[in-house]
Amino acid sequence: MEEESSTLIRRRTSLPATTVMMVVLLLLLCCNCGVEVVVAAADESSPAPVGKGGSDHGSCPGGDGDGEGYRKQLWVFGDSYADTGNLGNLGRELTHAWYYPYGITFPRHPTGRFSDGRVLTDFVASAVGIATPVAYKLRRRGGHGGEVASRGMNFAVGGSGVLDTGYFQRNISSQIDLFQKQLRGCGPTGVALVVVSGNDYSAVVDKNNGTSEAAIAYIPTVVRGLREQLRRLRDEVGMKKVVVTNLHPMGCTPYFTRLLNYSGCDTLANAGSDQHNAALRSVLHDLDPANTTFLLLDLHTPFLNLITAAADDKFPVRLRPCCETFTADGHCGQEDDAGNKQYTVCDDPERHFYWDDVHPTQAAWAAVAQAFTPAIHRFLST
């Protein structure tokens, strides 16, 4: 029985201006650009089932656990920055990534990705040297023989967090539970990718009437929870290579920059990102002083460089989204009761860094991937 048909409820509250700045810090997660991305043709519409004949039972899911195994499989855990179709389609208002204009660049129709095209998972898979792993929710579709898990699997789902976010999505611990079930007692191979983009902070703000103090106080709790899941992947699951992202400069997302007429980034929100990232660096140093098991994948630096570069014509539009809503509490793809669009879409998403109020465009992800791909290659070669 599928358990993924749950709701991504995007909570927005009317808050004082001083508090709104913290909300975005807390609200974030729910290709011809010089990087070659390998995506299997069946990935979006007819991925193969797990195990032979569509069963979740069968032989071990690929790889032999040494050397080249690192480049055979990618196992993904996280939120909407990594989701490639796990958020169930429950209608435009709740799960708008399954509706136009999402997916207009690739593959020219919505696939549940929170972008106009490819997202972080697609580019990390390319860096690892494999096709994008199938989304867990789509694993039984298509009726093909063989093993989907030969290239890994994506358990990430929009709205998820390290802890329970209140958005009724599997948190990272639950996603790892599913991973262990797919392993069927076999030793894991390949690389794990863990993506955390801020939904935990959004949830605690909602529970505490939008107070920024609650969000800041929650950072140690979130990072401790993340530490436990990283330790679990290494010590209990047996992953030998784990890639974990830091937080991008959240104050530069359009949800924040809209309040500033798209003229600059919010310094308070960006300071929150810095505090989270400092705590995460400390955790990884304690877990893995030799840096052999864990790689801190730096998204923050390339995001900031691309957004704030003094003379960068790569993204002429950096702080305003390509898909812009008429009102601050709207969403990309929103329609009124008569079916009239409540948003506009730019003519060329490749000129924009951000697709909607929190998610990058495919072109932005490709540019960020150019920065982090060498680090992944070095990490997997050791």
Short mmCIF file of C-alpha atoms in Angstrom, two decimals:
data_model
loop_
_atom_site.label_atom_id
_atom_site.label_comp_id
_atom_site.label_asym_id
_atom_site.label_seq_id
_atom_site.Cartn_x
_atom_site.Cartn_y
_atom_site.Cartn_z
CA MET A 1 0.00 0.00 0.00
CA GLU A 2 1.39 3.38 -0.99
CA GLU A 3 1.90 5.75 1.92
CA GLU A 4 3.11 8.78 0.00
CA SER A 5 -0.27 10.34 -0.85
CA SER A 6 0.12 13.11 1.68
CA THR A 7 -0.14 16.84 1.68
CA LEU A 8 2.41 19.57 1.20
CA ILE A 9 0.61 22.37 2.97
CA ARG A 10 2.40 25.59 2.42
CA ARG A 11 1.74 27.69 5.45
CA ARG A 12 1.88 31.44 5.22
CA THR A 13 0.88 33.71 8.07
CA SER A 14 0.39 37.43 8.37
CA LEU A 15 3.39 38.50 10.42
CA PRO A 16 5.07 41.73 11.42
CA ALA A 17 7.81 42.82 9.04
CA THR A 18 10.58 41.96 11.50
CA THR A 19 9.27 38.44 11.83
CA VAL A 20 8.56 37.87 8.15
CA MET A 21 12.28 38.06 7.49
CA MET A 22 12.83 35.02 9.64
CA VAL A 23 9.93 33.15 8.07
CA VAL A 24 11.68 32.69 4.77
CA LEU A 25 14.78 31.59 6.58
CA LEU A 26 12.42 29.02 7.93
CA LEU A 27 10.03 28.53 5.03
CA LEU A 28 12.41 26.94 2.57
CA LEU A 29 11.87 23.48 2.28
CA CYS A 30 8.63 22.49 0.69
CA CYS A 31 20.47 22.15 -20.02
CA ASN A 32 22.78 23.26 -21.97
CA CYS A 33 24.66 24.92 -19.26
CA GLY A 34 28.03 23.21 -19.44
CA VAL A 35 27.08 20.19 -17.35
CA GLU A 36 26.06 16.96 -19.04
CA VAL A 37 23.17 15.37 -17.22
CA VAL A 38 22.37 11.71 -17.71
CA VAL A 39 18.67 11.01 -17.33
CA ALA A 40 17.16 7.67 -18.31
CA ALA A 41 14.40 7.97 -20.89
CA ALA A 42 12.03 5.96 -18.73
CA ASP A 43 12.74 7.98 -15.60
CA GLU A 44 9.67 10.23 -15.76
CA SER A 45 7.00 8.00 -17.23
CA SER A 46 7.85 4.31 -16.99
CA PRO A 47 10.56 3.49 -14.49
CA ALA A 48 11.27 -0.14 -13.89
CA PRO A 49 9.95 -1.87 -10.76
CA VAL A 50 12.10 -2.82 -7.83
CA GLY A 51 13.04 -6.45 -7.95
CA LYS A 52 12.13 -8.86 -10.70
CA GLY A 53 8.58 -8.73 -11.96
CA GLY A 54 7.75 -5.61 -9.96
CA SER A 55 8.25 -7.16 -6.55
CA ASP A 56 10.10 -5.53 -3.69
CA HIS A 57 11.82 -8.85 -3.19
CA GLY A 58 14.66 -10.40 -5.11
CA SER A 59 18.38 -10.12 -5.49
CA CYS A 60 20.49 -7.45 -3.84
CA PRO A 61 20.00 -4.04 -5.49
CA GLY A 62 23.18 -3.78 -7.57
CA GLY A 63 26.82 -3.14 -6.86
CA ASP A 64 29.42 -5.20 -5.10
CA GLY A 65 30.24 -2.76 -2.32
CA ASP A 66 33.75 -1.83 -3.38
CA GLY A 67 35.43 0.67 -5.66
CA GLU A 68 33.21 1.14 -8.69
CA GLY A 69 30.11 0.66 -6.52
CA TYR A 70 30.42 4.30 -5.58
CA ARG A 71 29.65 5.22 -9.16
CA LYS A 72 26.77 2.79 -9.64
CA GLN A 73 24.11 3.98 -7.25
CA LEU A 74 22.74 7.13 -5.65
CA TRP A 75 20.37 7.00 -2.68
CA VAL A 76 18.65 10.33 -2.02
CA PHE A 77 17.01 11.66 1.15
CA GLY A 78 15.58 15.11 1.71
CA ASP A 79 13.03 17.66 0.57
CA SER A 80 11.83 19.58 -2.50
CA TYR A 81 15.33 20.59 -3.58
CA ALA A 82 15.87 16.87 -4.27
CA ASP A 83 12.36 15.49 -4.92
CA THR A 84 11.87 14.04 -8.42
CA GLY A 85 8.29 12.85 -8.07
CA ASN A 86 7.60 11.51 -4.57
CA LEU A 87 5.06 14.16 -3.57
CA GLY A 88 1.65 12.76 -4.46
CA ASN A 89 -0.58 14.66 -6.88
CA LEU A 90 -3.41 15.94 -4.68
CA GLY A 91 -4.46 18.88 -6.80
CA ARG A 92 -3.03 22.18 -7.96
CA GLU A 93 -3.42 24.05 -4.67
CA LEU A 94 -1.60 21.48 -2.57
CA THR A 95 0.88 19.87 -4.95
CA HIS A 96 1.46 22.44 -7.68
CA ALA A 97 4.75 20.87 -8.84
CA TRP A 98 2.58 18.42 -10.79
CA TYR A 99 0.97 21.24 -12.79
CA TYR A 100 1.92 23.78 -15.43
CA PRO A 101 4.23 25.69 -15.60
CA TYR A 102 6.51 23.31 -13.67
CA GLY A 103 8.64 21.23 -16.02
CA ILE A 104 8.34 23.59 -19.01
CA THR A 105 12.08 23.38 -19.77
CA PHE A 106 12.54 19.66 -19.05
CA PRO A 107 10.87 17.44 -19.99
CA ARG A 108 8.27 20.00 -21.14
CA HIS A 109 5.62 18.72 -18.78
CA PRO A 110 5.35 18.52 -14.97
CA THR A 111 7.11 15.60 -13.28
CA GLY A 112 6.77 16.56 -9.62
CA ARG A 113 10.09 18.43 -9.66
CA PHE A 114 10.02 21.85 -8.01
CA SER A 115 11.55 23.70 -10.95
CA ASP A 116 11.17 24.38 -14.65
CA GLY A 117 13.31 21.29 -15.24
CA ARG A 118 16.02 19.28 -13.54
CA VAL A 119 16.82 19.69 -9.85
CA LEU A 120 19.74 18.97 -7.52
CA THR A 121 19.32 15.18 -7.62
CA ASP A 122 19.69 15.09 -11.41
CA PHE A 123 22.98 16.96 -11.32
CA VAL A 124 24.45 14.99 -8.42
CA ALA A 125 23.59 11.78 -10.28
CA SER A 126 25.43 13.15 -13.31
CA ALA A 127 28.45 13.92 -11.13
CA VAL A 128 28.36 10.35 -9.81
CA GLY A 129 28.18 9.10 -13.39
CA ILE A 130 24.74 7.49 -13.49
CA ALA A 131 21.22 8.19 -14.70
CA THR A 132 18.90 9.90 -12.25
CA PRO A 133 17.63 7.29 -9.75
CA VAL A 134 13.93 6.59 -9.85
CA ALA A 135 11.64 8.21 -7.29
CA TYR A 136 10.44 5.73 -4.68
CA LYS A 137 6.80 6.54 -5.42
CA LEU A 138 7.29 5.69 -9.10
CA ARG A 139 9.24 2.46 -8.56
CA ARG A 140 6.42 0.10 -9.60
CA ARG A 141 5.39 1.85 -12.80
CA GLY A 142 6.08 0.65 -16.31
CA GLY A 143 6.21 -3.13 -16.06
CA HIS A 144 9.85 -3.36 -17.11
CA GLY A 145 12.01 -6.24 -15.93
CA GLY A 146 15.28 -5.87 -14.08
CA GLU A 147 16.14 -3.74 -11.09
CA VAL A 148 15.40 -0.04 -10.77
CA ALA A 149 17.72 -0.05 -7.79
CA SER A 150 20.65 -0.73 -10.11
CA ARG A 151 21.11 3.04 -10.10
CA GLY A 152 19.73 3.72 -6.62
CA MET A 153 16.49 5.35 -5.54
CA ASN A 154 15.21 8.76 -4.49
CA PHE A 155 13.25 8.90 -1.23
CA ALA A 156 13.24 12.71 -0.92
CA VAL A 157 9.83 14.37 -0.78
CA GLY A 158 8.78 18.00 -0.83
CA GLY A 159 7.85 19.39 2.58
CA SER A 160 10.02 16.93 4.50
CA GLY A 161 12.57 17.79 7.17
CA VAL A 162 15.07 16.24 9.52
CA LEU A 163 12.31 16.06 12.13
CA ASP A 164 8.53 16.07 11.73
CA THR A 165 7.57 19.29 9.96
CA GLY A 166 3.80 19.05 10.28
CA TYR A 167 3.44 18.82 6.50
CA PHE A 168 2.54 15.11 6.74
CA GLN A 169 5.62 13.98 4.83
CA ARG A 170 8.15 11.32 5.73
CA ASN A 171 11.04 12.87 7.59
CA ILE A 172 14.60 11.80 6.80
CA SER A 173 14.54 9.07 9.43
CA SER A 174 11.46 7.53 7.82
CA GLN A 175 13.04 7.84 4.39
CA ILE A 176 16.06 5.89 5.65
CA ASP A 177 13.66 3.25 7.00
CA LEU A 178 12.34 2.78 3.45
CA PHE A 179 15.89 2.56 2.15
CA GLN A 180 16.70 -0.24 4.56
CA LYS A 181 13.61 -2.14 3.43
CA GLN A 182 14.76 -1.86 -0.18
CA LEU A 183 18.17 -3.26 0.77
CA ARG A 184 16.48 -6.47 1.99
CA GLY A 185 19.37 -7.21 4.31
CA CYS A 186 22.05 -6.63 1.68
CA GLY A 187 25.05 -4.42 2.30
CA PRO A 188 24.59 -1.01 0.64
CA THR A 189 26.72 0.26 -2.21
CA GLY A 190 26.95 3.60 -3.91
CA VAL A 191 26.55 7.09 -2.49
CA ALA A 192 23.96 8.61 -0.18
CA LEU A 193 22.82 12.20 -0.74
CA VAL A 194 21.16 14.03 2.17
CA VAL A 195 19.47 17.35 1.37
CA VAL A 196 18.09 19.67 4.08
CA SER A 197 16.73 23.04 3.02
CA GLY A 198 14.81 24.49 5.97
CA ASN A 199 11.37 22.95 6.43
CA ASP A 200 12.12 22.17 10.07
CA TYR A 201 12.48 25.86 10.80
CA SER A 202 9.27 26.71 8.96
CA ALA A 203 7.42 24.18 11.09
CA VAL A 204 8.68 25.51 14.41
CA VAL A 205 7.79 29.07 13.39
CA ASP A 206 4.23 27.94 12.68
CA LYS A 207 4.01 26.28 16.07
CA ASN A 208 5.32 29.33 17.91
CA ASN A 209 3.28 32.10 16.31
CA GLY A 210 6.00 33.04 13.88
CA THR A 211 8.66 34.03 16.40
CA SER A 212 12.19 34.30 15.08
CA GLU A 213 13.52 33.47 18.52
CA ALA A 214 11.99 30.00 18.29
CA ALA A 215 13.62 29.44 14.92
CA ILE A 216 17.09 30.42 16.06
CA ALA A 217 16.73 28.33 19.20
CA TYR A 218 15.75 25.34 17.06
CA ILE A 219 18.96 25.24 15.01
CA PRO A 220 20.87 23.06 17.52
CA THR A 221 17.93 20.63 17.66
CA VAL A 222 17.77 20.29 13.89
CA VAL A 223 21.51 19.83 13.52
CA ARG A 224 21.59 17.24 16.32
CA GLY A 225 18.81 15.36 14.56
CA LEU A 226 20.71 15.53 11.30
CA ARG A 227 23.85 14.28 13.03
CA GLU A 228 21.97 11.21 14.26
CA GLN A 229 20.70 10.36 10.77
CA LEU A 230 24.16 10.77 9.26
CA ARG A 231 25.63 8.54 11.97
CA ARG A 232 22.87 6.03 11.30
CA LEU A 233 23.62 5.93 7.57
CA ARG A 234 27.25 5.16 8.33
CA ASP A 235 27.10 2.95 11.41
CA GLU A 236 23.76 1.13 11.08
CA VAL A 237 23.05 1.12 7.35
CA GLY A 238 26.70 0.78 6.37
CA MET A 239 27.07 3.59 3.81
CA LYS A 240 30.73 4.31 3.08
CA LYS A 241 30.14 7.55 1.16
CA VAL A 242 27.60 10.16 2.27
CA VAL A 243 27.15 13.59 0.70
CA VAL A 244 25.23 16.17 2.76
CA THR A 245 24.34 19.68 1.62
CA ASN A 246 24.76 22.86 3.57
CA LEU A 247 22.13 25.62 3.44
CA HIS A 248 22.12 28.09 0.59
CA PRO A 249 21.78 31.84 1.39
CA MET A 250 18.09 31.70 2.19
CA GLY A 251 17.73 35.44 2.48
CA CYS A 252 18.35 35.71 -1.26
CA THR A 253 15.29 33.67 -2.21
CA PRO A 254 12.52 35.67 -3.91
CA TYR A 255 10.20 35.16 -0.97
CA PHE A 256 12.53 37.39 1.02
CA THR A 257 13.73 39.63 -1.77
CA ARG A 258 10.15 40.46 -2.78
CA LEU A 259 9.83 42.34 0.51
CA LEU A 260 12.83 44.41 -0.61
CA ASN A 261 11.44 45.01 -4.11
CA TYR A 262 13.94 42.42 -5.38
CA SER A 263 16.75 44.87 -4.68
CA GLY A 264 18.89 42.78 -2.31
CA CYS A 265 19.13 39.83 0.05
CA ASP A 266 17.88 39.77 3.62
CA THR A 267 20.86 39.79 5.95
CA LEU A 268 19.06 38.32 8.96
CA ALA A 269 17.89 35.27 7.03
CA ASN A 270 21.34 34.77 5.54
CA ALA A 271 22.83 34.96 9.03
CA GLY A 272 20.55 32.07 9.99
CA SER A 273 21.95 30.03 7.10
CA ASP A 274 25.46 30.78 8.28
CA GLN A 275 24.66 29.66 11.82
CA HIS A 276 23.18 26.37 10.60
CA ASN A 277 26.16 25.75 8.34
CA ALA A 278 28.69 26.42 11.09
CA ALA A 279 26.95 23.91 13.35
CA LEU A 280 26.84 21.34 10.54
CA ARG A 281 30.56 21.74 9.83
CA SER A 282 31.29 21.06 13.49
CA VAL A 283 29.11 17.94 13.45
CA LEU A 284 30.83 16.52 10.38
CA HIS A 285 34.27 17.19 11.85
CA ASP A 286 33.31 15.26 14.98
CA LEU A 287 31.80 12.38 12.99
CA ASP A 288 34.55 12.10 10.41
CA PRO A 289 37.77 14.01 11.19
CA ALA A 290 39.55 12.45 8.20
CA ASN A 291 36.78 13.46 5.76
CA THR A 292 36.64 9.99 4.23
CA THR A 293 32.96 9.09 4.76
CA PHE A 294 31.16 12.43 4.68
CA LEU A 295 31.36 15.22 2.13
CA LEU A 296 29.83 18.59 3.01
CA LEU A 297 28.46 19.66 -0.37
CA ASP A 298 28.76 23.42 -0.51
CA LEU A 299 25.68 24.94 -2.12
CA HIS A 300 25.97 28.19 -0.19
CA THR A 301 29.10 29.53 -1.90
CA PRO A 302 28.10 29.00 -5.55
CA PHE A 303 24.58 30.29 -4.84
CA LEU A 304 25.97 33.45 -3.29
CA ASN A 305 28.62 33.90 -5.97
CA LEU A 306 26.14 33.57 -8.81
CA ILE A 307 23.55 35.79 -7.17
CA THR A 308 25.84 38.60 -6.02
CA ALA A 309 28.60 38.62 -8.67
CA ALA A 310 29.29 42.18 -9.76
CA ALA A 311 29.39 41.44 -13.48
CA ASP A 312 27.77 38.13 -14.28
CA ASP A 313 25.64 38.01 -17.39
CA LYS A 314 24.91 34.33 -16.80
CA PHE A 315 21.84 35.29 -14.78
CA PRO A 316 20.74 38.83 -15.55
CA VAL A 317 17.73 38.29 -13.25
CA ARG A 318 18.90 36.92 -9.93
CA LEU A 319 16.48 37.91 -7.17
CA ARG A 320 13.13 37.98 -9.02
CA PRO A 321 11.62 34.57 -9.87
CA CYS A 322 10.79 33.48 -13.38
CA CYS A 323 7.37 32.32 -12.18
CA GLU A 324 6.06 35.24 -10.14
CA THR A 325 2.74 35.31 -8.30
CA PHE A 326 0.40 38.31 -8.26
CA THR A 327 0.36 38.31 -4.45
CA ALA A 328 2.97 37.48 -1.83
CA ASP A 329 0.88 34.62 -0.43
CA GLY A 330 0.24 33.02 -3.82
CA HIS A 331 2.16 30.24 -5.55
CA CYS A 332 3.52 29.50 -8.98
CA GLY A 333 0.79 27.85 -11.04
CA GLN A 334 -2.04 29.28 -8.97
CA GLU A 335 -5.43 29.76 -10.65
CA ASP A 336 -8.62 31.40 -9.42
CA ASP A 337 -11.98 29.65 -9.39
CA ALA A 338 -12.55 30.62 -13.02
CA GLY A 339 -9.22 29.11 -14.11
CA ASN A 340 -7.48 32.45 -14.60
CA LYS A 341 -3.74 32.42 -13.94
CA GLN A 342 -2.62 34.27 -10.83
CA TYR A 343 1.01 34.39 -11.88
CA THR A 344 3.29 35.30 -14.76
CA VAL A 345 6.08 33.24 -16.35
CA CYS A 346 9.18 34.79 -17.85
CA ASP A 347 10.07 34.27 -21.51
CA ASP A 348 13.46 32.68 -20.79
CA PRO A 349 13.99 30.74 -17.52
CA GLU A 350 17.73 30.48 -18.30
CA ARG A 351 18.09 34.20 -17.55
CA HIS A 352 16.70 33.73 -14.03
CA PHE A 353 18.45 32.15 -11.07
CA TYR A 354 15.19 31.38 -9.27
CA TRP A 355 12.22 29.58 -10.74
CA ASP A 356 9.62 30.31 -8.03
CA ASP A 357 9.77 31.93 -4.62
CA VAL A 358 12.23 29.39 -3.17
CA HIS A 359 13.48 26.98 -5.86
CA PRO A 360 16.22 27.54 -8.47
CA THR A 361 15.77 27.13 -12.20
CA GLN A 362 17.33 24.23 -14.04
CA ALA A 363 19.93 26.64 -15.43
CA ALA A 364 20.82 27.76 -11.91
CA TRP A 365 21.20 24.18 -10.71
CA ALA A 366 23.45 23.47 -13.70
CA ALA A 367 25.66 26.44 -12.86
CA VAL A 368 25.85 25.41 -9.19
CA ALA A 369 26.70 21.86 -10.27
CA GLN A 370 29.69 23.13 -12.24
CA ALA A 371 31.06 24.35 -8.90
CA PHE A 372 30.38 21.23 -6.82
CA THR A 373 31.03 18.43 -9.33
CA PRO A 374 34.84 18.46 -8.91
CA ALA A 375 34.42 18.06 -5.15
CA ILE A 376 32.23 14.98 -5.68
CA HIS A 377 34.77 13.49 -8.07
CA ARG A 378 37.59 14.00 -5.56
CA PHE A 379 35.50 12.54 -2.75
CA LEU A 380 34.64 9.39 -4.67
CA SER A 381 38.20 8.83 -5.80
CA THR A 382 39.49 8.37 -2.24
#
